[in-house]
JSON list of C-alpha atoms in Angstrom, two decimals:
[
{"chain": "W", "resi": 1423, "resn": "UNK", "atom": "CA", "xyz": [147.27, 57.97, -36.32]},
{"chain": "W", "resi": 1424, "resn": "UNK", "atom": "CA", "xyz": [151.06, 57.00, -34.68]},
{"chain": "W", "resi": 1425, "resn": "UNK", "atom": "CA", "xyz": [149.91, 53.85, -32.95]},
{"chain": "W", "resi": 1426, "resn": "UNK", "atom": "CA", "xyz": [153.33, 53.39, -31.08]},
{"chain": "W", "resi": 1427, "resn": "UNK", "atom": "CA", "xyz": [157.51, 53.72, -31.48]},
{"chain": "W", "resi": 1428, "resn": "UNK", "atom": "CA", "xyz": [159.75, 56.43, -31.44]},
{"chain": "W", "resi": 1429, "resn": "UNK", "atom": "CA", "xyz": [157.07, 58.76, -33.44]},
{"chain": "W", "resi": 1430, "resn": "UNK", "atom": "CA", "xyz": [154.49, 58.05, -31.41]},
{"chain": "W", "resi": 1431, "resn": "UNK", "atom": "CA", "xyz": [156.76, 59.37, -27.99]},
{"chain": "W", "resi": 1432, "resn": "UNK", "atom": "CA", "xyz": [157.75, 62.10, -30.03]},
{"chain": "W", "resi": 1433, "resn": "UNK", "atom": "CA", "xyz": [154.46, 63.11, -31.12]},
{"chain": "W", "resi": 1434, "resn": "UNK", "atom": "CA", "xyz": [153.41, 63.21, -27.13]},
{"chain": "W", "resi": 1435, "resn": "UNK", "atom": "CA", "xyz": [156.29, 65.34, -26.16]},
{"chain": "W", "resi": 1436, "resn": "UNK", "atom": "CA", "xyz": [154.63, 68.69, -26.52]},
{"chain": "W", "resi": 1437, "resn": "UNK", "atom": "CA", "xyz": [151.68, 67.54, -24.79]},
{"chain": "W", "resi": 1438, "resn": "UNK", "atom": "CA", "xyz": [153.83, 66.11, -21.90]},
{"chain": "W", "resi": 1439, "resn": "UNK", "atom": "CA", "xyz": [155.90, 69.34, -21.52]},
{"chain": "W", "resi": 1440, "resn": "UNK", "atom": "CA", "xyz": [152.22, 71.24, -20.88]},
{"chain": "W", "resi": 1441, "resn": "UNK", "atom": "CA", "xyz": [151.05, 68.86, -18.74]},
{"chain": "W", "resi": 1442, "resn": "UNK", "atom": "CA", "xyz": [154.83, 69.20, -16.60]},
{"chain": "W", "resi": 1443, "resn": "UNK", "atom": "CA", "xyz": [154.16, 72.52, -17.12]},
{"chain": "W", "resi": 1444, "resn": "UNK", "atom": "CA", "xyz": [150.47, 73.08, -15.55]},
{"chain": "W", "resi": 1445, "resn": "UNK", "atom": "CA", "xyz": [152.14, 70.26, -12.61]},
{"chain": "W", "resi": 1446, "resn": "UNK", "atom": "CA", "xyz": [154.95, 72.40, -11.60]},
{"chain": "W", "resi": 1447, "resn": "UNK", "atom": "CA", "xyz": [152.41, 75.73, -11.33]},
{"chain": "W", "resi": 1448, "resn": "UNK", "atom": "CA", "xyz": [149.95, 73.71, -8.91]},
{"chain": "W", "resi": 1449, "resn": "UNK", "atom": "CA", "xyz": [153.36, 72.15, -6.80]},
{"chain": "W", "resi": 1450, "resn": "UNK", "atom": "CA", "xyz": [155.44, 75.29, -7.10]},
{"chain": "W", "resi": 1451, "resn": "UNK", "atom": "CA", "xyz": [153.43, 78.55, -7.40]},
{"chain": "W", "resi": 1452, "resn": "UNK", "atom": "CA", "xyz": [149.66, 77.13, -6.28]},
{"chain": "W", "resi": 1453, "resn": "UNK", "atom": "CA", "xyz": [149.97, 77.10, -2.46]},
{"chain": "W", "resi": 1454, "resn": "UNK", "atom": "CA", "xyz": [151.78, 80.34, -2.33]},
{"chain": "W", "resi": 1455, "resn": "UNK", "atom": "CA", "xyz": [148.61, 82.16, -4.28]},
{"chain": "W", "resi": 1456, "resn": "UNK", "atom": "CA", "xyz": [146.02, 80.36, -2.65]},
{"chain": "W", "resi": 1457, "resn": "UNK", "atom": "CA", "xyz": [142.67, 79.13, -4.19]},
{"chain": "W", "resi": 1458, "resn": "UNK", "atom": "CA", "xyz": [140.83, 81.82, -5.84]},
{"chain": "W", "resi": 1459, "resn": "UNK", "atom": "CA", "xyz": [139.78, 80.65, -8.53]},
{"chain": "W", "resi": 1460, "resn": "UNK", "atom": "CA", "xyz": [136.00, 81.30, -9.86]},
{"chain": "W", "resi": 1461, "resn": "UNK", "atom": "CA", "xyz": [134.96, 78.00, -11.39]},
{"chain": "W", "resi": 1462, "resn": "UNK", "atom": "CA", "xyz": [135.22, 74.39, -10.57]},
{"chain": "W", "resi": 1463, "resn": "UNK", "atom": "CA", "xyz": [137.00, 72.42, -11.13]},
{"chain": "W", "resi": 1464, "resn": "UNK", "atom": "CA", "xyz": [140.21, 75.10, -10.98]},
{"chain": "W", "resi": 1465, "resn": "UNK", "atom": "CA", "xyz": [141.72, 76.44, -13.60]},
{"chain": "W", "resi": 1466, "resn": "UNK", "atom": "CA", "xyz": [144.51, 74.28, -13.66]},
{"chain": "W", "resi": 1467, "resn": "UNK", "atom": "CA", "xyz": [142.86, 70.81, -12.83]},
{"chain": "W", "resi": 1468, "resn": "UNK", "atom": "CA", "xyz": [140.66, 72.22, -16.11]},
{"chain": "W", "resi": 1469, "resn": "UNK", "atom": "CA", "xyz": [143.74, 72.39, -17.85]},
{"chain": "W", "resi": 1470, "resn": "UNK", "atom": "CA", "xyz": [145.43, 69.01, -16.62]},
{"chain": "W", "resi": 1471, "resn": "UNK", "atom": "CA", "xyz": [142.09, 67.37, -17.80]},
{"chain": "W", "resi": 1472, "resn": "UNK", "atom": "CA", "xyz": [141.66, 69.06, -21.07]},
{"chain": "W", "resi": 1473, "resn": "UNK", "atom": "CA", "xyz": [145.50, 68.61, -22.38]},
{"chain": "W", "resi": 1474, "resn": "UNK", "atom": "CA", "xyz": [145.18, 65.06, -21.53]},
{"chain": "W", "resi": 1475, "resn": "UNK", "atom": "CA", "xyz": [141.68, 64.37, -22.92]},
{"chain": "W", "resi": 1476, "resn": "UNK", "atom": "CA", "xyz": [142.21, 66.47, -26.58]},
{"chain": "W", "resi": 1477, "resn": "UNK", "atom": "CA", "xyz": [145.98, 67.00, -26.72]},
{"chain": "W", "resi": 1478, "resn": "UNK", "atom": "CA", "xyz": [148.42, 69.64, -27.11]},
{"chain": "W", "resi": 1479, "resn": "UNK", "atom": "CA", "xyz": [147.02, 71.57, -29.59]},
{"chain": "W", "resi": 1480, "resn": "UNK", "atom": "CA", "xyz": [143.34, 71.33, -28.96]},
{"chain": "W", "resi": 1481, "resn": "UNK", "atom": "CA", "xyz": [143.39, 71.28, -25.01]},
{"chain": "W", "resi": 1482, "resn": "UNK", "atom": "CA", "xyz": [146.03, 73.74, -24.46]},
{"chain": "W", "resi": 1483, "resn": "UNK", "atom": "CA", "xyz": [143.45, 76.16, -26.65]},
{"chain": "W", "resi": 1484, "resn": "UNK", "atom": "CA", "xyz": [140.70, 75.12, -24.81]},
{"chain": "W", "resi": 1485, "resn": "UNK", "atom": "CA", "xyz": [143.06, 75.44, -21.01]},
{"chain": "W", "resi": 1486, "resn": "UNK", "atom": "CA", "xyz": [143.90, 79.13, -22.60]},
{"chain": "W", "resi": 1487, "resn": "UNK", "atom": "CA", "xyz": [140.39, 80.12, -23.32]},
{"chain": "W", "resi": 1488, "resn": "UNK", "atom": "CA", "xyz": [139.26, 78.92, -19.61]},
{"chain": "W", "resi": 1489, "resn": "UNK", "atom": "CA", "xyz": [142.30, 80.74, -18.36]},
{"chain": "W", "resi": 1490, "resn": "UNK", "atom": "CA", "xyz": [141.53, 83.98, -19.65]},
{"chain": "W", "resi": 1491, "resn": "UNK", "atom": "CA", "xyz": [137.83, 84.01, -18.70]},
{"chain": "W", "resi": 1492, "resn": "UNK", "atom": "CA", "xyz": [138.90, 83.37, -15.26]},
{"chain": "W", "resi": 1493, "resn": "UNK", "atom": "CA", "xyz": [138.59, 87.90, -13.75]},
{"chain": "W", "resi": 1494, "resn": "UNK", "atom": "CA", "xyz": [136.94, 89.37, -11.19]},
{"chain": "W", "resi": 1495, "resn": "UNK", "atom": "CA", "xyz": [134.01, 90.51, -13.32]},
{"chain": "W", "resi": 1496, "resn": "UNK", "atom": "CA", "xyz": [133.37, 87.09, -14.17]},
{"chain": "W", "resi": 1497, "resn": "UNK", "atom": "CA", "xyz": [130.65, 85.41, -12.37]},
{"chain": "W", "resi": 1498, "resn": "UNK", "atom": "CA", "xyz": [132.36, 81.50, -12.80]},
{"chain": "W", "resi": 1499, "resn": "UNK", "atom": "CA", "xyz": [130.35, 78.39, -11.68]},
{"chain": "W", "resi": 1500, "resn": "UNK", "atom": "CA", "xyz": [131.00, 74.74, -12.69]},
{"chain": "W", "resi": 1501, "resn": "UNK", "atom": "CA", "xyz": [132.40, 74.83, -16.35]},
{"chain": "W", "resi": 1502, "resn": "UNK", "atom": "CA", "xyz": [133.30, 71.29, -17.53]},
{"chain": "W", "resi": 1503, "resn": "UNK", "atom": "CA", "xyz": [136.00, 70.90, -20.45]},
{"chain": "W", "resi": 1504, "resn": "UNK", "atom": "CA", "xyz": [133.92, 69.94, -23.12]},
{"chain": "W", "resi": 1505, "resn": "UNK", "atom": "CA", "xyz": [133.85, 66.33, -24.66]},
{"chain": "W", "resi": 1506, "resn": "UNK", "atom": "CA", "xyz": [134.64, 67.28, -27.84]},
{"chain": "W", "resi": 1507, "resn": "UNK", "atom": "CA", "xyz": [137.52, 69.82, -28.68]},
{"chain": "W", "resi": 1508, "resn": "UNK", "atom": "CA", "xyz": [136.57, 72.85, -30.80]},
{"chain": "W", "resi": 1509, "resn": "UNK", "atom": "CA", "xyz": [138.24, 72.50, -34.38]},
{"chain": "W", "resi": 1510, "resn": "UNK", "atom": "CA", "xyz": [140.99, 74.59, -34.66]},
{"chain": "W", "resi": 1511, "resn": "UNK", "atom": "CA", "xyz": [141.39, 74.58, -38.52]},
{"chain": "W", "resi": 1512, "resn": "UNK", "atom": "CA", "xyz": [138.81, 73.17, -41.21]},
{"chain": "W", "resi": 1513, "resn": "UNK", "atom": "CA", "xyz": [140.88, 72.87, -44.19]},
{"chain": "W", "resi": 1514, "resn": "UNK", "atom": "CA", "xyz": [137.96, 71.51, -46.07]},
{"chain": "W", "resi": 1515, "resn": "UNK", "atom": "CA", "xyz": [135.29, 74.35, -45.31]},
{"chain": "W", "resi": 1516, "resn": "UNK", "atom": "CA", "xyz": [134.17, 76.56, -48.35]},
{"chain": "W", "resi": 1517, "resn": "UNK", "atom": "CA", "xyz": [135.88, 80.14, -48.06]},
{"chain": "W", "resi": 1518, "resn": "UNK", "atom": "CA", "xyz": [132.47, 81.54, -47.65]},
{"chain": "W", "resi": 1519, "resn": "UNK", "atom": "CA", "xyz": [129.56, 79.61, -46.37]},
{"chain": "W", "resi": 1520, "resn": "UNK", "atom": "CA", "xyz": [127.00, 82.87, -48.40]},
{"chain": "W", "resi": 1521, "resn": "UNK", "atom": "CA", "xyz": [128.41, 82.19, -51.54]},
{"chain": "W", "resi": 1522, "resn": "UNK", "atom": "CA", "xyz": [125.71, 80.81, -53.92]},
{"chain": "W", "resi": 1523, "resn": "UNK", "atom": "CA", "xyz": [127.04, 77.60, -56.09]},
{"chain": "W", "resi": 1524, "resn": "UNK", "atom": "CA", "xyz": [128.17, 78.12, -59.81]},
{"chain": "W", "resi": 1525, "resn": "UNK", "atom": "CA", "xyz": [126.54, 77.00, -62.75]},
{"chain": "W", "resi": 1526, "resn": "UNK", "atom": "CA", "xyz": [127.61, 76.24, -65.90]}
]
């Protein structure tokens, strides 16, 4: 982990430049579309609270997945971001979790 320094601010940027991002919807493009979105908290406050809590990687994933459940055939309700970020890659996972071991 990049505790602090000039890595450490560089390793935040993309996860700053989402978080601007999802900002400059809710001050620029939010009030003109009104609120209409199906779950709470918004779609956007979702995102704002996921990016920060699991990163750019993990919480703009989780933001996009919320995002595109958000249609009108969708019933919505309260949908929390969850506490723990789904994994995105398991480098360590067998290839096939039905293969039986080998023997020798």
């Amino acid at each position: 982990m990049i505790s602090g320094g000039p890595l450490a601010t560089l390793a935040r940027l993309p996860q700053a430049a989402l978080i601007a991002l999802v900002r400059g919807y809710r001050l620029l493009f939010s009030p003109w579309v009104g609120s209409a979105c199906r779950f709470t908290p918004s779609c956007s406050a979702y995102a704002l609270e996921a990016l920060r809590r699991h990163g750019a990687a993990a919480g703009g994933y989780v933001a996009a997945r919320r995002i595109l459940r958000c249609h009108p055939w969708c019933a919505g309700g309260h949908d929390p971001v969850p506490a723990r970020a789904p994994r995105l890659f398991d480098w360590a996972a067998p290839s096939s979790p039905s293969d039986p071991p080998t023997t020798s």
